[in-house]
């Protein structure tokens, strides 16, 4: 990136304003699209985006709906997977971005899978980190808990709809020192009802058909011990996507992109170079 921080921009959708950061300094070159996880914001990927400057690729980072500076309207149907994909598509069309390389982490990785399944011809490459394509309880043989969990989360969201704040805390991922610190801070950055609604969306998650339409070079990154993402799920994902590989890191956490940024950055660079995407 030519600037230490890409240009802050926004788009007015029919469902509120979405903020994003764009460095489009390299005409004709691919664009890296970074999607963060639940309760975070675009700064999750900012260090990685800066490190990739040497590849001379364009960069787009978002504050997903409900996060950061973007719209936080308390309306449940605004926090479905297709709405997040439509937000991203609106930005891509507005900026006329082509040859997209999606890089998504956790919740953002699932959005990347959904988007790539909807617009496969526009995706040059895909990297997902700690992300599910299917309700994770199904791989834990806990499917019977799906709808009770959905009901509990929905009830909690309804219970705290009264919560009102004029401002929500905006934190920089680079400045948080530990997992628990970032987790606690994350809960102050968005309405808790929205957080619960988004967690509840996993109960209905099934992108089997969508990812079967993905054919671009794809890297699936997971840790060896991830409570939310099993080895069986990543292997099934790799079989469904036509050109995918799985990389398992010897870590004991779901939070790879936020806790192991240097290693994830190196993995991204190697993948882009190996697949001639850089």
mmCIF file of C-alpha atoms in Angstrom:
data_model
loop_
_atom_site.group_PDB
_atom_site.id
_atom_site.type_symbol
_atom_site.label_atom_id
_atom_site.label_comp_id
_atom_site.label_asym_id
_atom_site.label_seq_id
_atom_site.Cartn_x
_atom_site.Cartn_y
_atom_site.Cartn_z
ATOM 1 C CA UNK A 1 0.000 0.000 0.000
ATOM 2 C CA UNK A 2 1.318 3.418 -0.853
ATOM 3 C CA UNK A 3 -0.214 4.854 2.323
ATOM 4 C CA UNK A 4 0.151 3.525 5.881
ATOM 5 C CA UNK A 5 -3.641 3.210 5.940
ATOM 6 C CA UNK A 6 -5.819 2.800 2.820
ATOM 7 C CA UNK A 7 -8.371 5.468 1.985
ATOM 8 C CA UNK A 8 -11.483 5.322 4.147
ATOM 9 C CA UNK A 9 -14.656 5.213 2.063
ATOM 10 C CA UNK A 10 -18.295 4.231 2.441
ATOM 11 C CA UNK A 11 -21.267 3.088 0.425
ATOM 12 C CA UNK A 12 -24.932 3.804 1.087
ATOM 13 C CA UNK A 13 -26.935 0.618 0.660
ATOM 14 C CA UNK A 14 -30.690 0.238 1.061
ATOM 15 C CA UNK A 15 -29.827 -1.329 4.413
ATOM 16 C CA UNK A 16 -27.485 1.344 5.774
ATOM 17 C CA UNK A 17 -23.969 2.666 5.299
ATOM 18 C CA UNK A 18 -21.014 0.263 5.014
ATOM 19 C CA UNK A 19 -17.458 1.514 5.548
ATOM 20 C CA UNK A 20 -14.403 0.148 3.799
ATOM 21 C CA UNK A 21 -10.755 0.981 3.167
ATOM 22 C CA UNK A 22 -9.306 0.809 -0.325
ATOM 23 C CA UNK A 23 -5.880 1.129 -1.894
ATOM 24 C CA UNK A 24 -6.377 0.775 -5.643
ATOM 25 C CA UNK A 25 -2.938 1.999 -6.698
ATOM 26 C CA UNK A 26 -2.104 -0.761 -9.168
ATOM 27 C CA UNK A 27 -4.385 -0.660 -12.238
ATOM 28 C CA UNK A 28 -4.879 -4.041 -13.847
ATOM 29 C CA UNK A 29 -3.530 -5.933 -10.831
ATOM 30 C CA UNK A 30 -5.612 -8.302 -8.667
ATOM 31 C CA UNK A 31 -7.352 -7.014 -5.549
ATOM 32 C CA UNK A 32 -6.976 -8.640 -2.139
ATOM 33 C CA UNK A 33 -10.292 -8.527 -0.265
ATOM 34 C CA UNK A 34 -9.943 -8.999 3.511
ATOM 35 C CA UNK A 35 -12.917 -10.072 5.645
ATOM 36 C CA UNK A 36 -12.634 -10.085 9.449
ATOM 37 C CA UNK A 37 -14.311 -12.246 12.093
ATOM 38 C CA UNK A 38 -17.175 -11.730 14.525
ATOM 39 C CA UNK A 39 -16.874 -8.782 16.960
ATOM 40 C CA UNK A 40 -13.796 -7.419 15.162
ATOM 41 C CA UNK A 41 -13.180 -4.875 12.394
ATOM 42 C CA UNK A 42 -10.911 -4.293 9.405
ATOM 43 C CA UNK A 43 -7.807 -3.751 11.582
ATOM 44 C CA UNK A 44 -7.626 -7.536 12.100
ATOM 45 C CA UNK A 45 -6.036 -7.684 8.651
ATOM 46 C CA UNK A 46 -4.273 -4.323 8.502
ATOM 47 C CA UNK A 47 -0.809 -5.613 9.489
ATOM 48 C CA UNK A 48 -1.060 -8.391 6.910
ATOM 49 C CA UNK A 49 -2.228 -5.966 4.223
ATOM 50 C CA UNK A 50 0.787 -3.738 4.888
ATOM 51 C CA UNK A 51 3.143 -6.721 4.716
ATOM 52 C CA UNK A 52 1.741 -7.657 1.298
ATOM 53 C CA UNK A 53 2.534 -4.212 -0.119
ATOM 54 C CA UNK A 54 5.646 -5.610 -1.829
ATOM 55 C CA UNK A 55 3.441 -7.757 -4.075
ATOM 56 C CA UNK A 56 1.913 -4.624 -5.634
ATOM 57 C CA UNK A 57 -1.658 -5.805 -5.296
ATOM 58 C CA UNK A 58 -4.703 -3.659 -4.647
ATOM 59 C CA UNK A 59 -6.277 -3.968 -1.189
ATOM 60 C CA UNK A 60 -9.858 -3.765 0.089
ATOM 61 C CA UNK A 61 -10.702 -4.105 3.797
ATOM 62 C CA UNK A 62 -14.234 -3.912 5.218
ATOM 63 C CA UNK A 63 -15.952 -3.217 8.471
ATOM 64 C CA UNK A 64 -18.677 -5.823 8.083
ATOM 65 C CA UNK A 65 -22.277 -4.829 8.741
ATOM 66 C CA UNK A 66 -22.825 -4.567 12.509
ATOM 67 C CA UNK A 67 -19.115 -3.968 13.132
ATOM 68 C CA UNK A 68 -16.718 -1.049 13.364
ATOM 69 C CA UNK A 69 -17.998 2.084 11.657
ATOM 70 C CA UNK A 70 -20.619 0.262 9.566
ATOM 71 C CA UNK A 71 -24.380 0.252 10.098
ATOM 72 C CA UNK A 72 -25.631 -1.378 13.304
ATOM 73 C CA UNK A 73 -29.386 -1.267 12.769
ATOM 74 C CA UNK A 74 -31.098 -3.745 15.125
ATOM 75 C CA UNK A 75 -33.058 -5.642 12.516
ATOM 76 C CA UNK A 76 -32.439 -9.358 12.465
ATOM 77 C CA UNK A 77 -32.841 -10.016 8.736
ATOM 78 C CA UNK A 78 -29.949 -7.626 8.000
ATOM 79 C CA UNK A 79 -27.483 -10.134 9.464
ATOM 80 C CA UNK A 80 -27.971 -13.092 7.127
ATOM 81 C CA UNK A 81 -25.156 -14.506 5.000
ATOM 82 C CA UNK A 82 -26.643 -13.230 1.683
ATOM 83 C CA UNK A 83 -26.836 -9.670 3.038
ATOM 84 C CA UNK A 84 -23.129 -9.641 3.901
ATOM 85 C CA UNK A 85 -22.311 -10.951 0.423
ATOM 86 C CA UNK A 86 -24.525 -8.301 -1.153
ATOM 87 C CA UNK A 87 -22.750 -5.566 0.821
ATOM 88 C CA UNK A 88 -19.424 -6.800 -0.534
ATOM 89 C CA UNK A 89 -20.796 -7.062 -4.061
ATOM 90 C CA UNK A 90 -22.104 -3.486 -3.918
ATOM 91 C CA UNK A 91 -18.641 -2.216 -2.984
ATOM 92 C CA UNK A 92 -16.905 -4.280 -5.660
ATOM 93 C CA UNK A 93 -19.298 -2.973 -8.314
ATOM 94 C CA UNK A 94 -19.007 0.631 -7.118
ATOM 95 C CA UNK A 95 -15.200 0.492 -7.272
ATOM 96 C CA UNK A 96 -15.127 -1.618 -10.460
ATOM 97 C CA UNK A 97 -12.770 -4.144 -8.868
ATOM 98 C CA UNK A 98 -11.778 -7.245 -10.827
ATOM 99 C CA UNK A 99 -9.624 -10.343 -10.376
ATOM 100 C CA UNK A 100 -10.551 -10.726 -6.714
ATOM 101 C CA UNK A 101 -8.601 -12.729 -4.153
ATOM 102 C CA UNK A 102 -10.807 -13.231 -1.098
ATOM 103 C CA UNK A 103 -9.127 -13.694 2.287
ATOM 104 C CA UNK A 104 -11.590 -14.417 5.081
ATOM 105 C CA UNK A 105 -11.195 -15.273 8.741
ATOM 106 C CA UNK A 106 -13.771 -17.183 10.813
ATOM 107 C CA UNK A 107 -17.155 -15.461 10.244
ATOM 108 C CA UNK A 108 -15.546 -13.497 7.411
ATOM 109 C CA UNK A 109 -14.249 -16.731 5.898
ATOM 110 C CA UNK A 110 -17.787 -18.081 5.713
ATOM 111 C CA UNK A 111 -18.868 -14.876 3.963
ATOM 112 C CA UNK A 112 -15.972 -15.373 1.520
ATOM 113 C CA UNK A 113 -17.210 -18.898 0.756
ATOM 114 C CA UNK A 114 -20.768 -17.645 0.264
ATOM 115 C CA UNK A 115 -19.612 -14.834 -2.028
ATOM 116 C CA UNK A 116 -17.299 -17.064 -4.077
ATOM 117 C CA UNK A 117 -20.161 -19.515 -4.567
ATOM 118 C CA UNK A 118 -22.428 -16.732 -5.812
ATOM 119 C CA UNK A 119 -19.878 -15.077 -8.111
ATOM 120 C CA UNK A 120 -17.336 -17.810 -8.953
ATOM 121 C CA UNK A 121 -16.225 -16.267 -12.245
ATOM 122 C CA UNK A 122 -15.029 -13.087 -10.513
ATOM 123 C CA UNK A 123 -12.768 -14.867 -7.999
ATOM 124 C CA UNK A 124 -9.109 -15.481 -8.900
ATOM 125 C CA UNK A 125 -8.144 -16.989 -5.551
ATOM 126 C CA UNK A 126 -9.557 -17.824 -2.136
ATOM 127 C CA UNK A 127 -7.924 -18.173 1.285
ATOM 128 C CA UNK A 128 -10.073 -18.996 4.275
ATOM 129 C CA UNK A 129 -8.811 -19.213 7.838
ATOM 130 C CA UNK A 130 -10.710 -20.972 10.665
ATOM 131 C CA UNK A 131 -13.979 -20.850 8.714
ATOM 132 C CA UNK A 132 -17.002 -23.165 8.517
ATOM 133 C CA UNK A 133 -19.172 -24.010 5.521
ATOM 134 C CA UNK A 134 -21.695 -26.038 7.524
ATOM 135 C CA UNK A 135 -23.276 -25.847 10.963
ATOM 136 C CA UNK A 136 -20.266 -26.874 13.108
ATOM 137 C CA UNK A 137 -22.437 -28.860 15.528
ATOM 138 C CA UNK A 138 -23.080 -31.406 12.768
ATOM 139 C CA UNK A 139 -19.410 -32.385 12.751
ATOM 140 C CA UNK A 140 -19.391 -32.634 16.539
ATOM 141 C CA UNK A 141 -22.285 -35.114 16.404
ATOM 142 C CA UNK A 142 -24.301 -32.571 18.336
ATOM 143 C CA UNK A 143 -26.930 -31.791 15.705
ATOM 144 C CA UNK A 144 -29.676 -32.300 18.274
ATOM 145 C CA UNK A 145 -28.408 -29.194 20.055
ATOM 146 C CA UNK A 146 -28.715 -26.996 16.961
ATOM 147 C CA UNK A 147 -32.223 -25.669 17.468
ATOM 148 C CA UNK A 148 -32.037 -25.422 21.265
ATOM 149 C CA UNK A 149 -28.863 -23.346 20.804
ATOM 150 C CA UNK A 150 -30.585 -21.268 18.118
ATOM 151 C CA UNK A 151 -33.501 -20.680 20.461
ATOM 152 C CA UNK A 152 -31.288 -19.653 23.372
ATOM 153 C CA UNK A 153 -29.288 -17.203 21.251
ATOM 154 C CA UNK A 154 -32.463 -15.752 19.743
ATOM 155 C CA UNK A 155 -34.002 -15.332 23.191
ATOM 156 C CA UNK A 156 -30.874 -13.622 24.537
ATOM 157 C CA UNK A 157 -30.873 -11.268 21.544
ATOM 158 C CA UNK A 158 -34.523 -10.397 22.182
ATOM 159 C CA UNK A 159 -33.861 -9.981 25.895
ATOM 160 C CA UNK A 160 -31.260 -7.258 25.357
ATOM 161 C CA UNK A 161 -32.824 -5.414 22.438
ATOM 162 C CA UNK A 162 -33.408 -2.567 24.904
ATOM 163 C CA UNK A 163 -29.644 -1.952 25.033
ATOM 164 C CA UNK A 164 -28.939 1.503 23.651
ATOM 165 C CA UNK A 165 -25.614 3.251 23.211
ATOM 166 C CA UNK A 166 -24.827 6.364 21.232
ATOM 167 C CA UNK A 167 -21.314 5.171 20.520
ATOM 168 C CA UNK A 168 -19.559 1.820 20.413
ATOM 169 C CA UNK A 169 -15.886 1.323 21.124
ATOM 170 C CA UNK A 170 -13.656 1.041 18.055
ATOM 171 C CA UNK A 171 -10.505 -0.895 18.797
ATOM 172 C CA UNK A 172 -7.330 -1.495 16.817
ATOM 173 C CA UNK A 173 -6.468 -5.191 16.655
ATOM 174 C CA UNK A 174 -2.743 -4.333 16.578
ATOM 175 C CA UNK A 175 -2.958 -2.767 20.029
ATOM 176 C CA UNK A 176 -4.656 -5.624 21.890
ATOM 177 C CA UNK A 177 -2.232 -7.799 23.796
ATOM 178 C CA UNK A 178 -4.128 -11.001 24.572
ATOM 179 C CA UNK A 179 -7.042 -13.171 23.503
ATOM 180 C CA UNK A 180 -9.196 -12.389 26.538
ATOM 181 C CA UNK A 181 -8.528 -8.669 26.223
ATOM 182 C CA UNK A 182 -9.590 -8.632 22.580
ATOM 183 C CA UNK A 183 -12.634 -10.817 23.355
ATOM 184 C CA UNK A 184 -13.838 -8.490 26.120
ATOM 185 C CA UNK A 185 -13.206 -5.386 24.033
ATOM 186 C CA UNK A 186 -14.959 -6.993 21.065
ATOM 187 C CA UNK A 187 -18.173 -7.274 23.055
ATOM 188 C CA UNK A 188 -18.160 -3.489 23.549
ATOM 189 C CA UNK A 189 -17.871 -2.740 19.834
ATOM 190 C CA UNK A 190 -21.342 -3.761 18.685
ATOM 191 C CA UNK A 191 -24.859 -4.348 20.062
ATOM 192 C CA UNK A 192 -24.927 -7.698 21.851
ATOM 193 C CA UNK A 193 -28.233 -8.560 20.177
ATOM 194 C CA UNK A 194 -26.525 -8.379 16.779
ATOM 195 C CA UNK A 195 -23.701 -10.560 18.071
ATOM 196 C CA UNK A 196 -26.187 -13.226 19.185
ATOM 197 C CA UNK A 197 -28.131 -13.047 15.914
ATOM 198 C CA UNK A 198 -24.950 -13.638 13.947
ATOM 199 C CA UNK A 199 -23.947 -16.584 16.115
ATOM 200 C CA UNK A 200 -27.429 -18.034 15.636
ATOM 201 C CA UNK A 201 -26.971 -17.904 11.847
ATOM 202 C CA UNK A 202 -24.554 -20.815 12.126
ATOM 203 C CA UNK A 203 -27.511 -23.064 12.992
ATOM 204 C CA UNK A 204 -28.819 -22.629 9.438
ATOM 205 C CA UNK A 205 -25.432 -22.617 7.735
ATOM 206 C CA UNK A 206 -25.148 -24.961 4.761
ATOM 207 C CA UNK A 207 -22.996 -23.832 1.835
ATOM 208 C CA UNK A 208 -22.616 -27.293 0.293
ATOM 209 C CA UNK A 209 -24.115 -26.270 -3.058
ATOM 210 C CA UNK A 210 -22.401 -22.881 -3.083
ATOM 211 C CA UNK A 211 -18.849 -24.113 -2.568
ATOM 212 C CA UNK A 212 -19.378 -26.792 -5.200
ATOM 213 C CA UNK A 213 -19.405 -23.925 -7.716
ATOM 214 C CA UNK A 214 -15.976 -22.643 -6.629
ATOM 215 C CA UNK A 215 -13.111 -23.612 -8.938
ATOM 216 C CA UNK A 216 -10.398 -21.026 -8.237
ATOM 217 C CA UNK A 217 -7.184 -21.953 -6.359
ATOM 218 C CA UNK A 218 -8.265 -22.236 -2.726
ATOM 219 C CA UNK A 219 -6.351 -22.639 0.524
ATOM 220 C CA UNK A 220 -8.146 -23.763 3.685
ATOM 221 C CA UNK A 221 -6.148 -22.959 6.833
ATOM 222 C CA UNK A 222 -7.012 -24.460 10.220
ATOM 223 C CA UNK A 223 -5.330 -25.178 13.521
ATOM 224 C CA UNK A 224 -4.677 -28.683 14.786
ATOM 225 C CA UNK A 225 -7.081 -28.180 17.682
ATOM 226 C CA UNK A 226 -9.995 -25.882 16.865
ATOM 227 C CA UNK A 227 -13.171 -26.300 18.913
ATOM 228 C CA UNK A 228 -15.261 -24.780 16.122
ATOM 229 C CA UNK A 229 -13.687 -26.355 13.028
ATOM 230 C CA UNK A 230 -12.970 -30.069 12.715
ATOM 231 C CA UNK A 231 -10.521 -31.824 10.406
ATOM 232 C CA UNK A 232 -13.444 -33.751 8.925
ATOM 233 C CA UNK A 233 -15.162 -30.509 7.914
ATOM 234 C CA UNK A 234 -12.075 -29.071 6.231
ATOM 235 C CA UNK A 235 -11.473 -32.323 4.352
ATOM 236 C CA UNK A 236 -15.069 -32.358 3.112
ATOM 237 C CA UNK A 237 -14.719 -28.711 2.125
ATOM 238 C CA UNK A 238 -11.580 -29.500 0.124
ATOM 239 C CA UNK A 239 -13.407 -32.301 -1.696
ATOM 240 C CA UNK A 240 -16.346 -30.054 -2.590
ATOM 241 C CA UNK A 241 -14.202 -27.174 -3.883
ATOM 242 C CA UNK A 242 -12.622 -28.198 -7.182
ATOM 243 C CA UNK A 243 -9.132 -26.795 -6.608
ATOM 244 C CA UNK A 244 -8.583 -26.694 -2.846
ATOM 245 C CA UNK A 245 -5.886 -27.706 -0.377
ATOM 246 C CA UNK A 246 -5.890 -27.851 3.428
ATOM 247 C CA UNK A 247 -3.066 -26.529 5.593
ATOM 248 C CA UNK A 248 -3.156 -27.538 9.265
ATOM 249 C CA UNK A 249 -1.065 -25.534 11.722
ATOM 250 C CA UNK A 250 0.194 -26.964 15.003
ATOM 251 C CA UNK A 251 -1.827 -24.533 17.106
ATOM 252 C CA UNK A 252 -4.473 -24.946 19.785
ATOM 253 C CA UNK A 253 -6.755 -22.069 18.876
ATOM 254 C CA UNK A 254 -9.512 -20.972 16.541
ATOM 255 C CA UNK A 255 -8.071 -17.452 16.468
ATOM 256 C CA UNK A 256 -5.253 -17.841 13.944
ATOM 257 C CA UNK A 257 -5.522 -14.572 12.025
ATOM 258 C CA UNK A 258 -5.694 -12.422 15.154
ATOM 259 C CA UNK A 259 -3.167 -14.302 17.306
ATOM 260 C CA UNK A 260 -0.647 -15.559 14.711
ATOM 261 C CA UNK A 261 -0.579 -12.769 12.151
ATOM 262 C CA UNK A 262 3.049 -13.169 11.051
ATOM 263 C CA UNK A 263 2.642 -16.862 10.283
ATOM 264 C CA UNK A 264 -0.662 -16.351 8.474
ATOM 265 C CA UNK A 265 0.871 -13.515 6.446
ATOM 266 C CA UNK A 266 3.750 -15.750 5.335
ATOM 267 C CA UNK A 267 1.288 -18.489 4.367
ATOM 268 C CA UNK A 268 -0.726 -16.026 2.276
ATOM 269 C CA UNK A 269 2.374 -14.750 0.470
ATOM 270 C CA UNK A 270 3.569 -18.282 -0.311
ATOM 271 C CA UNK A 271 0.156 -19.297 -1.636
ATOM 272 C CA UNK A 272 -0.160 -16.231 -3.864
ATOM 273 C CA UNK A 273 3.306 -16.785 -5.319
ATOM 274 C CA UNK A 274 2.854 -20.530 -5.825
ATOM 275 C CA UNK A 275 -0.440 -20.008 -7.658
ATOM 276 C CA UNK A 276 0.940 -17.107 -9.746
ATOM 277 C CA UNK A 277 -1.600 -14.746 -8.225
ATOM 278 C CA UNK A 278 0.951 -12.154 -7.095
#
